[in-house]
MMTF fields as JSON, N, C-alpha, C and O atoms, coordinates in Angstrom:
{
  "mmtfVersion": "1.0.0",
  "mmtfProducer": "UNKNOWN",
  "numBonds": 539,
  "numAtoms": 540,
  "numGroups": 135,
  "numChains": 1,
  "numModels": 1,
  "chainsPerModel": [1],
  "groupsPerChain": [135],
  "chainIdList": ["A"],
  "bondAtomList": [4, 2, 8, 6, 12, 10, 16, 14, 20, 18, 24, 22, 28, 26, 32, 30, 36, 34, 40, 38, 44, 42, 48, 46, 52, 50, 56, 54, 60, 58, 64, 62, 68, 66, 72, 70, 76, 74, 80, 78, 84, 82, 88, 86, 92, 90, 96, 94, 100, 98, 104, 102, 108, 106, 112, 110, 116, 114, 120, 118, 124, 122, 128, 126, 132, 130, 136, 134, 140, 138, 144, 142, 148, 146, 152, 150, 156, 154, 160, 158, 164, 162, 168, 166, 172, 170, 176, 174, 180, 178, 184, 182, 188, 186, 192, 190, 196, 194, 200, 198, 204, 202, 208, 206, 212, 210, 216, 214, 220, 218, 224, 222, 228, 226, 232, 230, 236, 234, 240, 238, 244, 242, 248, 246, 252, 250, 256, 254, 260, 258, 264, 262, 268, 266, 272, 270, 276, 274, 280, 278, 284, 282, 288, 286, 292, 290, 296, 294, 300, 298, 304, 302, 308, 306, 312, 310, 316, 314, 320, 318, 324, 322, 328, 326, 332, 330, 336, 334, 340, 338, 344, 342, 348, 346, 352, 350, 356, 354, 360, 358, 364, 362, 368, 366, 372, 370, 376, 374, 380, 378, 384, 382, 388, 386, 392, 390, 396, 394, 400, 398, 404, 402, 408, 406, 412, 410, 416, 414, 420, 418, 424, 422, 428, 426, 432, 430, 436, 434, 440, 438, 444, 442, 448, 446, 452, 450, 456, 454, 460, 458, 464, 462, 468, 466, 472, 470, 476, 474, 480, 478, 484, 482, 488, 486, 492, 490, 496, 494, 500, 498, 504, 502, 508, 506, 512, 510, 516, 514, 520, 518, 524, 522, 528, 526, 532, 530, 536, 534],
  "bondOrderList": [1, 1, 1, 1, 1, 1, 1, 1, 1, 1, 1, 1, 1, 1, 1, 1, 1, 1, 1, 1, 1, 1, 1, 1, 1, 1, 1, 1, 1, 1, 1, 1, 1, 1, 1, 1, 1, 1, 1, 1, 1, 1, 1, 1, 1, 1, 1, 1, 1, 1, 1, 1, 1, 1, 1, 1, 1, 1, 1, 1, 1, 1, 1, 1, 1, 1, 1, 1, 1, 1, 1, 1, 1, 1, 1, 1, 1, 1, 1, 1, 1, 1, 1, 1, 1, 1, 1, 1, 1, 1, 1, 1, 1, 1, 1, 1, 1, 1, 1, 1, 1, 1, 1, 1, 1, 1, 1, 1, 1, 1, 1, 1, 1, 1, 1, 1, 1, 1, 1, 1, 1, 1, 1, 1, 1, 1, 1, 1, 1, 1, 1, 1, 1, 1],
  "groupList": [{"groupName": "MET", "atomNameList": ["N", "CA", "C", "O"], "elementList": ["N", "C", "C", "O"], "formalChargeList": [0, 0, 0, 0], "bondAtomList": [1, 0, 2, 1, 3, 2], "bondOrderList": [1, 1, 2], "singleLetterCode": "M", "chemCompType": "L-PEPTIDE LINKING"}, {"groupName": "ASN", "atomNameList": ["N", "CA", "C", "O"], "elementList": ["N", "C", "C", "O"], "formalChargeList": [0, 0, 0, 0], "bondAtomList": [1, 0, 2, 1, 3, 2], "bondOrderList": [1, 1, 2], "singleLetterCode": "N", "chemCompType": "L-PEPTIDE LINKING"}, {"groupName": "LEU", "atomNameList": ["N", "CA", "C", "O"], "elementList": ["N", "C", "C", "O"], "formalChargeList": [0, 0, 0, 0], "bondAtomList": [1, 0, 2, 1, 3, 2], "bondOrderList": [1, 1, 2], "singleLetterCode": "L", "chemCompType": "L-PEPTIDE LINKING"}, {"groupName": "LYS", "atomNameList": ["N", "CA", "C", "O"], "elementList": ["N", "C", "C", "O"], "formalChargeList": [0, 0, 0, 0], "bondAtomList": [1, 0, 2, 1, 3, 2], "bondOrderList": [1, 1, 2], "singleLetterCode": "K", "chemCompType": "L-PEPTIDE LINKING"}, {"groupName": "PRO", "atomNameList": ["N", "CA", "C", "O"], "elementList": ["N", "C", "C", "O"], "formalChargeList": [0, 0, 0, 0], "bondAtomList": [1, 0, 2, 1, 3, 2], "bondOrderList": [1, 1, 2], "singleLetterCode": "P", "chemCompType": "L-PEPTIDE LINKING"}, {"groupName": "ALA", "atomNameList": ["N", "CA", "C", "O"], "elementList": ["N", "C", "C", "O"], "formalChargeList": [0, 0, 0, 0], "bondAtomList": [1, 0, 2, 1, 3, 2], "bondOrderList": [1, 1, 2], "singleLetterCode": "A", "chemCompType": "L-PEPTIDE LINKING"}, {"groupName": "SER", "atomNameList": ["N", "CA", "C", "O"], "elementList": ["N", "C", "C", "O"], "formalChargeList": [0, 0, 0, 0], "bondAtomList": [1, 0, 2, 1, 3, 2], "bondOrderList": [1, 1, 2], "singleLetterCode": "S", "chemCompType": "L-PEPTIDE LINKING"}, {"groupName": "GLN", "atomNameList": ["N", "CA", "C", "O"], "elementList": ["N", "C", "C", "O"], "formalChargeList": [0, 0, 0, 0], "bondAtomList": [1, 0, 2, 1, 3, 2], "bondOrderList": [1, 1, 2], "singleLetterCode": "Q", "chemCompType": "L-PEPTIDE LINKING"}, {"groupName": "PHE", "atomNameList": ["N", "CA", "C", "O"], "elementList": ["N", "C", "C", "O"], "formalChargeList": [0, 0, 0, 0], "bondAtomList": [1, 0, 2, 1, 3, 2], "bondOrderList": [1, 1, 2], "singleLetterCode": "F", "chemCompType": "L-PEPTIDE LINKING"}, {"groupName": "ILE", "atomNameList": ["N", "CA", "C", "O"], "elementList": ["N", "C", "C", "O"], "formalChargeList": [0, 0, 0, 0], "bondAtomList": [1, 0, 2, 1, 3, 2], "bondOrderList": [1, 1, 2], "singleLetterCode": "I", "chemCompType": "L-PEPTIDE LINKING"}, {"groupName": "GLY", "atomNameList": ["N", "CA", "C", "O"], "elementList": ["N", "C", "C", "O"], "formalChargeList": [0, 0, 0, 0], "bondAtomList": [1, 0, 2, 1, 3, 2], "bondOrderList": [1, 1, 2], "singleLetterCode": "G", "chemCompType": "PEPTIDE LINKING"}, {"groupName": "THR", "atomNameList": ["N", "CA", "C", "O"], "elementList": ["N", "C", "C", "O"], "formalChargeList": [0, 0, 0, 0], "bondAtomList": [1, 0, 2, 1, 3, 2], "bondOrderList": [1, 1, 2], "singleLetterCode": "T", "chemCompType": "L-PEPTIDE LINKING"}, {"groupName": "TYR", "atomNameList": ["N", "CA", "C", "O"], "elementList": ["N", "C", "C", "O"], "formalChargeList": [0, 0, 0, 0], "bondAtomList": [1, 0, 2, 1, 3, 2], "bondOrderList": [1, 1, 2], "singleLetterCode": "Y", "chemCompType": "L-PEPTIDE LINKING"}, {"groupName": "VAL", "atomNameList": ["N", "CA", "C", "O"], "elementList": ["N", "C", "C", "O"], "formalChargeList": [0, 0, 0, 0], "bondAtomList": [1, 0, 2, 1, 3, 2], "bondOrderList": [1, 1, 2], "singleLetterCode": "V", "chemCompType": "L-PEPTIDE LINKING"}, {"groupName": "ARG", "atomNameList": ["N", "CA", "C", "O"], "elementList": ["N", "C", "C", "O"], "formalChargeList": [0, 0, 0, 0], "bondAtomList": [1, 0, 2, 1, 3, 2], "bondOrderList": [1, 1, 2], "singleLetterCode": "R", "chemCompType": "L-PEPTIDE LINKING"}, {"groupName": "GLU", "atomNameList": ["N", "CA", "C", "O"], "elementList": ["N", "C", "C", "O"], "formalChargeList": [0, 0, 0, 0], "bondAtomList": [1, 0, 2, 1, 3, 2], "bondOrderList": [1, 1, 2], "singleLetterCode": "E", "chemCompType": "L-PEPTIDE LINKING"}, {"groupName": "ASP", "atomNameList": ["N", "CA", "C", "O"], "elementList": ["N", "C", "C", "O"], "formalChargeList": [0, 0, 0, 0], "bondAtomList": [1, 0, 2, 1, 3, 2], "bondOrderList": [1, 1, 2], "singleLetterCode": "D", "chemCompType": "L-PEPTIDE LINKING"}, {"groupName": "HIS", "atomNameList": ["N", "CA", "C", "O"], "elementList": ["N", "C", "C", "O"], "formalChargeList": [0, 0, 0, 0], "bondAtomList": [1, 0, 2, 1, 3, 2], "bondOrderList": [1, 1, 2], "singleLetterCode": "H", "chemCompType": "L-PEPTIDE LINKING"}],
  "groupTypeList": [0, 1, 2, 2, 3, 4, 2, 5, 6, 7, 1, 8, 9, 2, 10, 9, 10, 9, 5, 5, 5, 11, 12, 13, 8, 10, 4, 5, 9, 3, 14, 10, 5, 3, 3, 13, 5, 13, 3, 10, 13, 7, 10, 5, 2, 0, 5, 10, 15, 5, 11, 1, 15, 11, 13, 6, 3, 10, 3, 16, 0, 8, 6, 16, 8, 0, 1, 1, 13, 17, 17, 1, 15, 1, 6, 15, 7, 3, 17, 0, 15, 7, 2, 8, 7, 7, 15, 2, 8, 1, 6, 2, 3, 11, 11, 7, 15, 1, 7, 6, 3, 5, 8, 11, 15, 2, 2, 6, 11, 9, 3, 16, 0, 7, 15, 15, 9, 14, 16, 8, 3, 3, 11, 0, 7, 6, 1, 6, 1, 4, 15, 4, 7, 1, 0],
  "groupIdList": [1, 2, 3, 4, 5, 6, 7, 8, 9, 10, 11, 12, 13, 14, 15, 16, 17, 18, 19, 20, 21, 22, 23, 24, 25, 26, 27, 28, 29, 30, 31, 32, 33, 34, 35, 36, 37, 38, 39, 40, 41, 42, 43, 44, 45, 46, 47, 48, 49, 50, 51, 52, 53, 54, 55, 56, 57, 58, 59, 60, 61, 62, 63, 64, 65, 66, 67, 68, 69, 70, 71, 72, 73, 74, 75, 76, 77, 78, 79, 80, 81, 82, 83, 84, 85, 86, 87, 88, 89, 90, 91, 92, 93, 94, 95, 96, 97, 98, 99, 100, 101, 102, 103, 104, 105, 106, 107, 108, 109, 110, 111, 112, 113, 114, 115, 116, 117, 118, 119, 120, 121, 122, 123, 124, 125, 126, 127, 128, 129, 130, 131, 132, 133, 134, 135],
  "secStructList": [7, 4, 4, 4, 6, 4, 4, 4, 1, 2, 2, 2, 2, 2, 2, 2, 2, 2, 2, 2, 2, 2, 2, 2, 2, 2, 2, 2, 2, 2, 2, 2, 2, 2, 2, 2, 2, 2, 2, 2, 2, 2, 2, 2, 2, 2, 2, 2, 2, 2, 2, 2, 2, 2, 2, 2, 2, 2, 2, 2, 2, 2, 2, 2, 2, 2, 2, 2, 2, 2, 2, 7, 7, 1, 2, 2, 2, 2, 2, 2, 2, 2, 2, 2, 2, 2, 2, 2, 2, 2, 2, 2, 2, 2, 2, 2, 2, 2, 2, 2, 2, 2, 2, 2, 2, 2, 2, 2, 2, 2, 2, 2, 2, 2, 2, 2, 2, 2, 2, 2, 2, 2, 2, 2, 2, 2, 2, 2, 1, 7, 7, 7, 7, 7, 7],
  "xCoordList": [136.587, 136.267, 134.817, 134.461, 133.972, 132.545, 132.463, 131.528, 133.435, 133.329, 133.579, 133.036, 134.319, 134.567, 133.574, 133.653, 132.596, 131.654, 130.807, 130.613, 130.27, 129.475, 130.356, 129.798, 131.582, 132.435, 132.643, 132.982, 132.44, 132.508, 131.26, 131.241, 130.184, 128.896, 128.8, 129.507, 127.836, 127.638, 127.073, 127.312, 126.318, 125.794, 126.887, 126.784, 127.928, 129.039, 129.677, 129.946, 129.934, 130.508, 129.6, 130.051, 128.281, 127.344, 127.404, 127.462, 127.393, 127.522, 128.736, 128.666, 129.795, 131.13, 130.937, 131.324, 130.339, 130.063, 129.146, 129.406, 128.106, 127.169, 127.96, 127.892, 128.664, 129.407, 130.44, 130.631, 131.072, 132.011, 131.34, 131.839, 130.148, 129.353, 128.909, 129.009, 128.414, 127.918, 129.194, 129.08, 130.287, 131.488, 131.796, 132.077, 131.748, 132.143, 131.043, 131.379, 129.779, 128.708, 128.029, 127.178, 128.311, 127.808, 127.815, 126.775, 128.984, 129.048, 128.096, 127.506, 127.96, 127.113, 125.645, 124.87, 125.268, 123.905, 123.569, 122.474, 124.612, 124.456, 124.319, 123.504, 125.093, 124.943, 123.565, 122.915, 123.099, 121.817, 120.745, 119.887, 120.728, 119.719, 119.731, 118.7, 120.953, 121.085, 120.503, 119.853, 120.662, 120.057, 118.572, 117.906, 118.046, 116.5, 115.983, 114.93, 116.685, 116.226, 116.343, 115.442, 117.43, 117.599, 116.575, 116.027, 116.244, 115.275, 113.831, 113.068, 113.57, 112.289, 112.154, 111.099, 113.176, 113.183, 113.009, 112.233, 113.742, 113.69, 112.242, 111.757, 111.61, 110.195, 109.244, 108.368, 109.476, 108.595, 108.841, 107.897, 110.104, 110.372, 109.804, 109.339, 109.856, 109.287, 107.752, 107.176, 107.17, 105.641, 105.337, 104.356, 106.12, 105.946, 106.145, 105.423, 107.171, 107.418, 106.255, 105.821, 105.741, 104.665, 103.382, 102.645, 103.2, 102.053, 102.184, 101.178, 103.364, 103.651, 103.464, 102.842, 103.976, 103.761, 102.349, 101.931, 101.529, 100.151, 99.41, 98.593, 99.689, 99.144, 99.435, 98.568, 100.741, 101.222, 100.565, 100.227, 100.383, 99.662, 98.212, 97.68, 97.571, 96.294, 96.052, 95.076, 96.947, 96.879, 97.053, 96.288, 98.016, 98.171, 96.985, 96.556, 96.491, 95.24, 94.095, 93.316, 93.939, 92.806, 93.033, 92.096, 94.248, 94.532, 94.224, 93.646, 94.644, 94.385, 92.852, 92.312, 92.198, 90.743, 90.101, 89.215, 90.506, 89.926, 90.158, 89.292, 91.408, 91.688, 90.813, 90.416, 90.512, 89.678, 88.213, 87.461, 87.83, 86.433, 86.159, 85.133, 87.158, 86.89, 86.844, 86.17, 87.589, 87.597, 86.481, 86.076, 85.95, 84.901, 83.659, 83.517, 82.779, 81.548, 80.376, 79.392, 80.479, 79.439, 79.271, 79.758, 78.641, 78.396, 79.69, 79.742, 80.717, 82.0, 82.595, 83.387, 82.252, 82.656, 82.327, 83.159, 81.03, 80.601, 81.39, 81.735, 81.655, 82.411, 83.881, 84.421, 84.457, 85.866, 85.891, 86.822, 84.784, 84.711, 84.628, 85.207, 83.92, 83.773, 85.129, 85.537, 85.757, 87.109, 88.043, 88.725, 88.075, 89.005, 88.729, 89.649, 87.421, 87.109, 87.514, 87.966, 87.359, 87.802, 89.299, 89.834, 90.008, 91.511, 91.986, 92.845, 91.366, 91.773, 91.475, 92.296, 90.349, 90.035, 91.019, 91.477, 91.317, 92.271, 93.585, 94.211, 94.031, 95.314, 95.449, 96.459, 94.374, 94.329, 94.261, 94.843, 93.529, 93.449, 94.789, 95.188, 95.461, 96.751, 97.741, 98.51, 97.728, 98.653, 98.344, 99.252, 97.107, 96.702, 97.119, 97.527, 97.032, 97.481, 99.048, 99.594, 99.725, 101.196, 101.604, 102.462, 100.951, 101.327, 100.984, 101.678, 99.84, 99.469, 100.544, 100.894, 101.019, 102.036, 103.352, 104.057, 103.658, 104.917, 104.815, 105.748, 103.664, 103.458, 103.485, 104.023, 102.925, 102.913, 104.318, 104.682, 105.163, 106.537, 107.339, 108.287, 106.974, 107.604, 107.344, 108.231, 106.021, 105.671, 106.326, 106.785, 106.396, 107.161, 108.552, 109.098, 109.199, 110.652, 110.801, 111.705, 109.918, 109.969, 109.792, 110.514, 108.831, 108.606, 109.787, 110.103, 110.464, 111.594, 112.764, 113.521, 112.855, 113.93, 113.658, 114.578, 112.424, 112.029, 112.425, 112.97, 112.152, 112.497, 114.004, 114.467, 114.784, 116.197, 116.712, 117.599, 116.131, 116.478, 116.187, 117.001, 115.012, 114.665, 115.594, 116.007, 115.949, 116.917, 118.268, 118.941, 118.743, 119.966, 120.026, 121.033, 118.879, 118.79, 118.915, 119.635, 118.195, 118.244, 119.678, 120.154, 120.334, 121.66, 122.609, 123.538, 122.434, 123.179, 122.934, 123.859, 121.661, 121.314, 121.942, 122.473, 121.871, 122.38, 123.893, 124.447, 124.622, 126.072, 126.493, 127.608, 125.559, 125.972, 125.572, 125.948, 124.789, 124.383, 125.315, 125.021, 126.39, 127.27, 126.612, 125.864, 126.958, 126.384, 127.0, 128.218, 126.208, 126.756, 127.73, 127.534, 128.786, 129.849, 129.637, 129.38, 129.743, 129.611, 130.933, 132.008, 130.83, 132.049, 131.978, 132.873],
  "yCoordList": [91.995, 90.74, 90.6, 89.643, 91.571, 91.525, 91.671, 91.155, 92.372, 92.616, 91.418, 91.341, 90.407, 89.161, 88.084, 87.037, 88.318, 87.302, 86.968, 85.767, 87.819, 87.472, 86.567, 85.69, 86.763, 86.082, 84.577, 83.734, 84.269, 82.912, 82.15, 80.976, 82.756, 82.059, 81.098, 81.22, 80.095, 79.131, 79.757, 79.254, 80.864, 81.562, 82.044, 81.917, 82.586, 83.12, 81.96, 82.077, 80.825, 79.615, 79.092, 78.756, 79.043, 78.588, 79.537, 79.071, 80.827, 81.813, 81.646, 81.773, 81.379, 81.131, 79.853, 79.803, 78.83, 77.519, 77.728, 77.196, 78.503, 78.741, 79.588, 79.271, 80.59, 81.375, 80.484, 80.648, 79.575, 78.703, 77.815, 77.637, 77.203, 76.301, 77.099, 76.608, 78.327, 79.155, 79.363, 79.263, 79.632, 79.938, 78.673, 78.757, 77.476, 76.27, 75.831, 75.397, 75.936, 75.403, 76.526, 76.174, 77.698, 78.802, 78.631, 78.791, 78.295, 78.104, 76.999, 77.167, 75.918, 74.833, 75.267, 74.894, 76.036, 76.537, 77.539, 77.581, 78.334, 79.35, 78.538, 78.909, 77.464, 76.758, 76.136, 76.189, 75.513, 74.94, 75.923, 75.63, 77.042, 78.038, 78.553, 78.858, 78.626, 79.029, 78.053, 78.459, 76.759, 75.684, 75.735, 75.563, 75.969, 76.111, 77.232, 77.118, 78.381, 79.559, 79.354, 79.737, 78.76, 78.535, 77.631, 77.917, 76.501, 75.566, 76.305, 76.169, 77.064, 77.804, 78.722, 78.752, 79.508, 80.467, 79.663, 80.064, 78.541, 77.811, 77.262, 77.286, 76.821, 76.401, 77.483, 77.32, 78.644, 79.776, 80.242, 80.652, 80.206, 80.55, 79.566, 79.965, 78.384, 77.314, 77.539, 77.484, 77.782, 78.004, 79.277, 79.312, 80.308, 81.57, 81.403, 81.948, 80.615, 80.23, 79.58, 79.921, 78.548, 77.695, 78.596, 78.461, 79.462, 80.369, 81.36, 81.665, 81.925, 82.794, 82.004, 82.532, 80.787, 80.032, 79.763, 79.813, 79.464, 79.203, 80.455, 80.356, 81.598, 82.82, 83.179, 83.653, 82.941, 83.29, 82.391, 82.852, 81.059, 80.187, 80.55, 80.485, 80.941, 81.344, 82.561, 82.626, 83.536, 84.794, 84.43, 84.905, 83.618, 83.152, 82.413, 82.684, 81.523, 80.809, 81.728, 81.577, 82.65, 83.638, 84.579, 84.952, 84.927, 85.798, 85.06, 85.617, 83.772, 83.0, 82.826, 82.913, 82.589, 82.399, 83.681, 83.602, 84.845, 86.057, 86.328, 86.813, 85.978, 86.171, 85.302, 85.706, 84.096, 83.152, 83.611, 83.427, 84.185, 84.69, 85.757, 85.746, 86.654, 87.795, 87.283, 87.876, 86.136, 85.601, 84.702, 84.624, 84.011, 83.027, 83.365, 82.992, 84.062, 84.547, 83.705, 84.244, 82.436, 81.556, 80.368, 80.456, 79.325, 78.231, 77.63, 77.085, 77.7, 77.106, 77.876, 77.314, 79.094, 79.894, 79.201, 79.085, 78.75, 78.143, 76.849, 76.548, 76.103, 74.862, 75.194, 74.529, 76.207, 76.57, 77.102, 76.866, 77.847, 78.404, 77.211, 77.26, 76.218, 75.091, 74.327, 73.889, 74.204, 73.562, 74.385, 73.835, 75.66, 76.58, 76.444, 76.298, 76.493, 76.409, 75.005, 74.899, 73.968, 72.644, 72.568, 72.02, 73.126, 73.104, 73.928, 73.516, 75.123, 75.999, 75.33, 75.435, 74.646, 74.036, 72.833, 72.655, 72.041, 70.939, 71.476, 70.958, 72.504, 73.109, 73.638, 73.455, 74.307, 74.854, 73.734, 73.822, 72.683, 71.628, 70.885, 70.536, 70.664, 70.041, 70.88, 70.371, 72.182, 73.074, 73.116, 73.148, 73.114, 73.171, 71.923, 71.997, 70.747, 69.447, 69.499, 69.105, 70.016, 70.102, 70.981, 70.627, 72.214, 73.02, 72.55, 72.84, 71.789, 71.195, 70.138, 70.029, 69.41, 68.453, 69.14, 68.665, 70.272, 70.995, 71.575, 71.477, 72.169, 72.745, 71.644, 71.879, 70.444, 69.37, 68.953, 68.716, 68.844, 68.468, 69.583, 69.302, 70.822, 71.946, 71.819, 71.893, 71.62, 71.509, 70.374, 70.485, 69.289, 68.108, 68.379, 67.975, 69.066, 69.455, 70.355, 70.15, 71.374, 72.313, 71.612, 71.919, 70.667, 69.909, 69.036, 68.885, 68.442, 67.629, 68.527, 68.108, 69.774, 70.637, 71.119, 71.308, 71.319, 71.806, 70.671, 70.951, 69.398, 68.325, 68.287, 68.136, 68.428, 68.441, 69.574, 69.377, 70.763, 71.851, 71.606, 71.932, 71.026, 70.712, 69.74, 69.877, 68.698, 67.728, 68.332, 67.956, 69.259, 69.876, 70.793, 70.877, 71.502, 72.385, 71.472, 71.797, 70.316, 69.51, 68.978, 68.871, 68.656, 68.18, 69.324, 69.055, 70.54, 71.69, 72.008, 72.376, 71.857, 72.115, 71.135, 71.461, 69.9, 68.762, 68.841, 68.434, 69.37, 69.565, 70.819, 70.91, 71.82, 73.058, 73.16, 74.108, 72.186, 72.181, 71.245, 70.05, 71.682, 70.838, 70.443, 71.205, 69.117, 68.703, 69.395, 69.573, 69.83, 70.549, 69.65, 68.45, 70.322, 69.63, 69.737, 70.828, 68.649, 68.659, 69.175, 68.641, 70.155, 70.787, 70.606, 71.047],
  "zCoordList": [140.72, 140.219, 139.776, 139.09, 140.175, 139.75, 138.213, 137.601, 137.581, 136.156, 135.441, 134.339, 135.839, 135.161, 135.354, 134.712, 136.262, 136.571, 135.38, 135.192, 134.545, 133.352, 132.357, 131.699, 132.268, 131.436, 131.884, 131.053, 133.162, 133.619, 133.553, 133.922, 133.094, 133.11, 131.903, 130.902, 132.081, 131.039, 129.772, 128.674, 129.912, 128.691, 127.836, 126.616, 128.365, 127.605, 126.868, 125.672, 127.55, 126.885, 125.758, 124.663, 126.09, 125.051, 123.872, 122.734, 124.079, 123.012, 122.165, 120.942, 122.753, 121.999, 121.165, 119.997, 121.774, 121.133, 119.867, 118.788, 120.068, 118.876, 117.85, 116.662, 118.218, 117.242, 116.471, 115.266, 117.176, 116.508, 115.538, 114.427, 115.925, 115.061, 113.879, 112.755, 114.065, 112.944, 111.929, 110.708, 112.529, 111.673, 110.874, 109.679, 111.526, 110.793, 109.779, 108.678, 110.125, 109.38, 108.517, 107.7, 108.631, 107.881, 106.441, 105.802, 105.845, 104.417, 103.871, 102.804, 104.581, 104.209, 104.245, 103.364, 105.235, 105.289, 104.159, 103.599, 103.884, 102.751, 101.404, 100.559, 101.209, 99.94, 99.851, 98.807, 101.01, 100.993, 100.693, 99.861, 101.294, 101.07, 99.616, 99.016, 99.101, 97.654, 96.764, 95.801, 96.975, 96.19, 96.225, 95.204, 97.393, 97.553, 96.81, 96.182, 96.833, 96.152, 94.638, 93.893, 94.184, 92.724, 92.193, 91.129, 92.874, 92.45, 92.381, 91.424, 93.46, 93.421, 92.306, 91.673, 91.997, 90.899, 89.545, 88.678, 89.402, 88.183, 87.986, 86.855, 88.929, 88.822, 88.41, 87.561, 89.086, 88.716, 87.333, 86.657, 86.846, 85.504, 84.456, 83.389, 84.774, 83.929, 83.788, 82.701, 84.911, 84.836, 84.075, 83.332, 84.222, 83.462, 81.929, 81.094, 81.654, 80.204, 79.543, 78.442, 80.339, 79.788, 79.571, 78.595, 80.501, 80.341, 79.283, 78.642, 79.014, 77.956, 76.618, 75.696, 76.5, 75.261, 74.996, 73.838, 76.043, 75.892, 75.376, 74.461, 75.949, 75.513, 74.117, 73.383, 73.712, 72.422, 71.359, 70.269, 71.705, 70.837, 70.635, 69.527, 71.753, 71.684, 70.836, 70.089, 70.95, 70.168, 68.716, 67.877, 68.389, 67.03, 66.441, 65.32, 67.178, 66.734, 66.595, 65.655, 67.445, 67.344, 66.134, 65.428, 65.937, 64.776, 63.452, 62.519, 63.424, 62.21, 62.058, 60.955, 63.151, 63.101, 62.58, 61.729, 63.049, 62.625, 61.141, 60.412, 60.733, 59.258, 58.375, 57.282, 58.864, 58.148, 58.213, 57.257, 59.301, 59.464, 58.318, 57.638, 58.184, 57.207, 55.761, 54.919, 55.455, 54.167, 53.854, 52.694, 54.812, 54.622, 55.407, 56.572, 54.767, 55.418, 54.917, 54.411, 55.051, 54.68, 55.655, 56.782, 55.29, 56.272, 56.737, 57.84, 55.965, 56.405, 57.573, 58.329, 57.739, 58.862, 60.227, 61.126, 60.3, 61.502, 61.806, 62.949, 60.707, 60.924, 61.421, 62.305, 60.827, 61.164, 62.619, 63.389, 62.944, 64.362, 65.403, 66.489, 65.016, 65.906, 66.016, 67.092, 64.921, 64.892, 65.776, 66.641, 65.569, 66.342, 67.817, 68.622, 68.183, 69.63, 70.174, 71.314, 69.385, 69.901, 69.999, 70.964, 68.985, 69.039, 70.258, 71.037, 70.364, 71.489, 72.813, 73.724, 72.98, 74.174, 74.456, 75.585, 73.426, 73.581, 73.986, 74.911, 73.324, 73.636, 75.048, 75.728, 75.458, 76.826, 77.871, 78.952, 77.504, 78.443, 78.634, 79.745, 77.48, 77.585, 78.333, 79.148, 78.058, 78.748, 80.263, 81.093, 80.579, 82.003, 82.726, 83.885, 82.071, 82.686, 82.868, 83.898, 81.785, 81.93, 83.046, 83.855, 83.106, 84.153, 85.58, 86.554, 85.636, 86.923, 87.355, 88.53, 86.399, 86.7, 87.129, 88.019, 86.465, 86.761, 88.197, 88.994, 88.483, 89.842, 90.906, 91.988, 90.648, 91.581, 91.828, 92.98, 90.783, 90.969, 91.648, 92.382, 91.412, 92.113, 93.675, 94.525, 93.918, 95.357, 95.998, 97.135, 95.333, 95.899, 96.126, 97.153, 95.206, 95.349, 96.549, 97.359, 96.695, 97.762, 99.124, 100.072, 99.222, 100.424, 100.792, 101.972, 99.766, 99.98, 100.561, 101.436, 100.017, 100.438, 101.818, 102.614, 102.11, 103.527, 104.515, 105.583, 104.158, 105.032, 105.258, 106.388, 104.144, 104.286, 105.185, 106.015, 104.995, 105.823, 107.287, 108.151, 107.573, 108.954, 109.552, 110.704, 108.741, 109.268, 109.458, 110.419, 108.609, 108.714, 109.915, 110.618, 110.135, 111.372, 112.617, 113.561, 112.599, 113.855, 114.067, 115.197, 112.972, 113.157, 113.582, 114.343, 113.151, 113.512, 115.0, 115.724, 115.445, 116.838, 117.738, 118.8, 117.287, 118.149, 118.248, 119.269, 117.188, 117.189, 117.922, 118.435, 117.967, 118.69, 120.074, 120.763, 120.55, 121.961, 122.698, 122.744, 123.264, 124.037, 125.366, 125.98, 125.802, 127.007, 128.151, 128.153, 129.192, 130.332, 131.063, 131.256, 131.449, 132.147, 133.696, 134.206, 134.401, 135.843, 136.468, 136.198, 137.252, 137.897, 139.37, 140.091]
}
């Protein structure tokens, strides 16, 4: 009879309850985690695309500027250089503001998802912790 004593303990019953709750709620947890991962990857991809576009535009603008510099070696060159610098500055400033907004939105989304996950975990824990029975 000593061999069956661990099977009669409350820990064993609690373990079975947790295993059953995991079996029942596991797919919902998996879907929630997948949504979080997908949104995070989407935000990172959007930020990467915006950066690539900015770099590409900067390269094009610099290339155009260099082509103009070689053709115009007079006082107009300085004026064009100032215009290029101003355009590049404005473009970079606009891009930085857009990326800042995108990252702020991404952080907000991640924080909201973390709150949802915390609430979901609390719900899961309260559902998986059965009240002790008085015997």
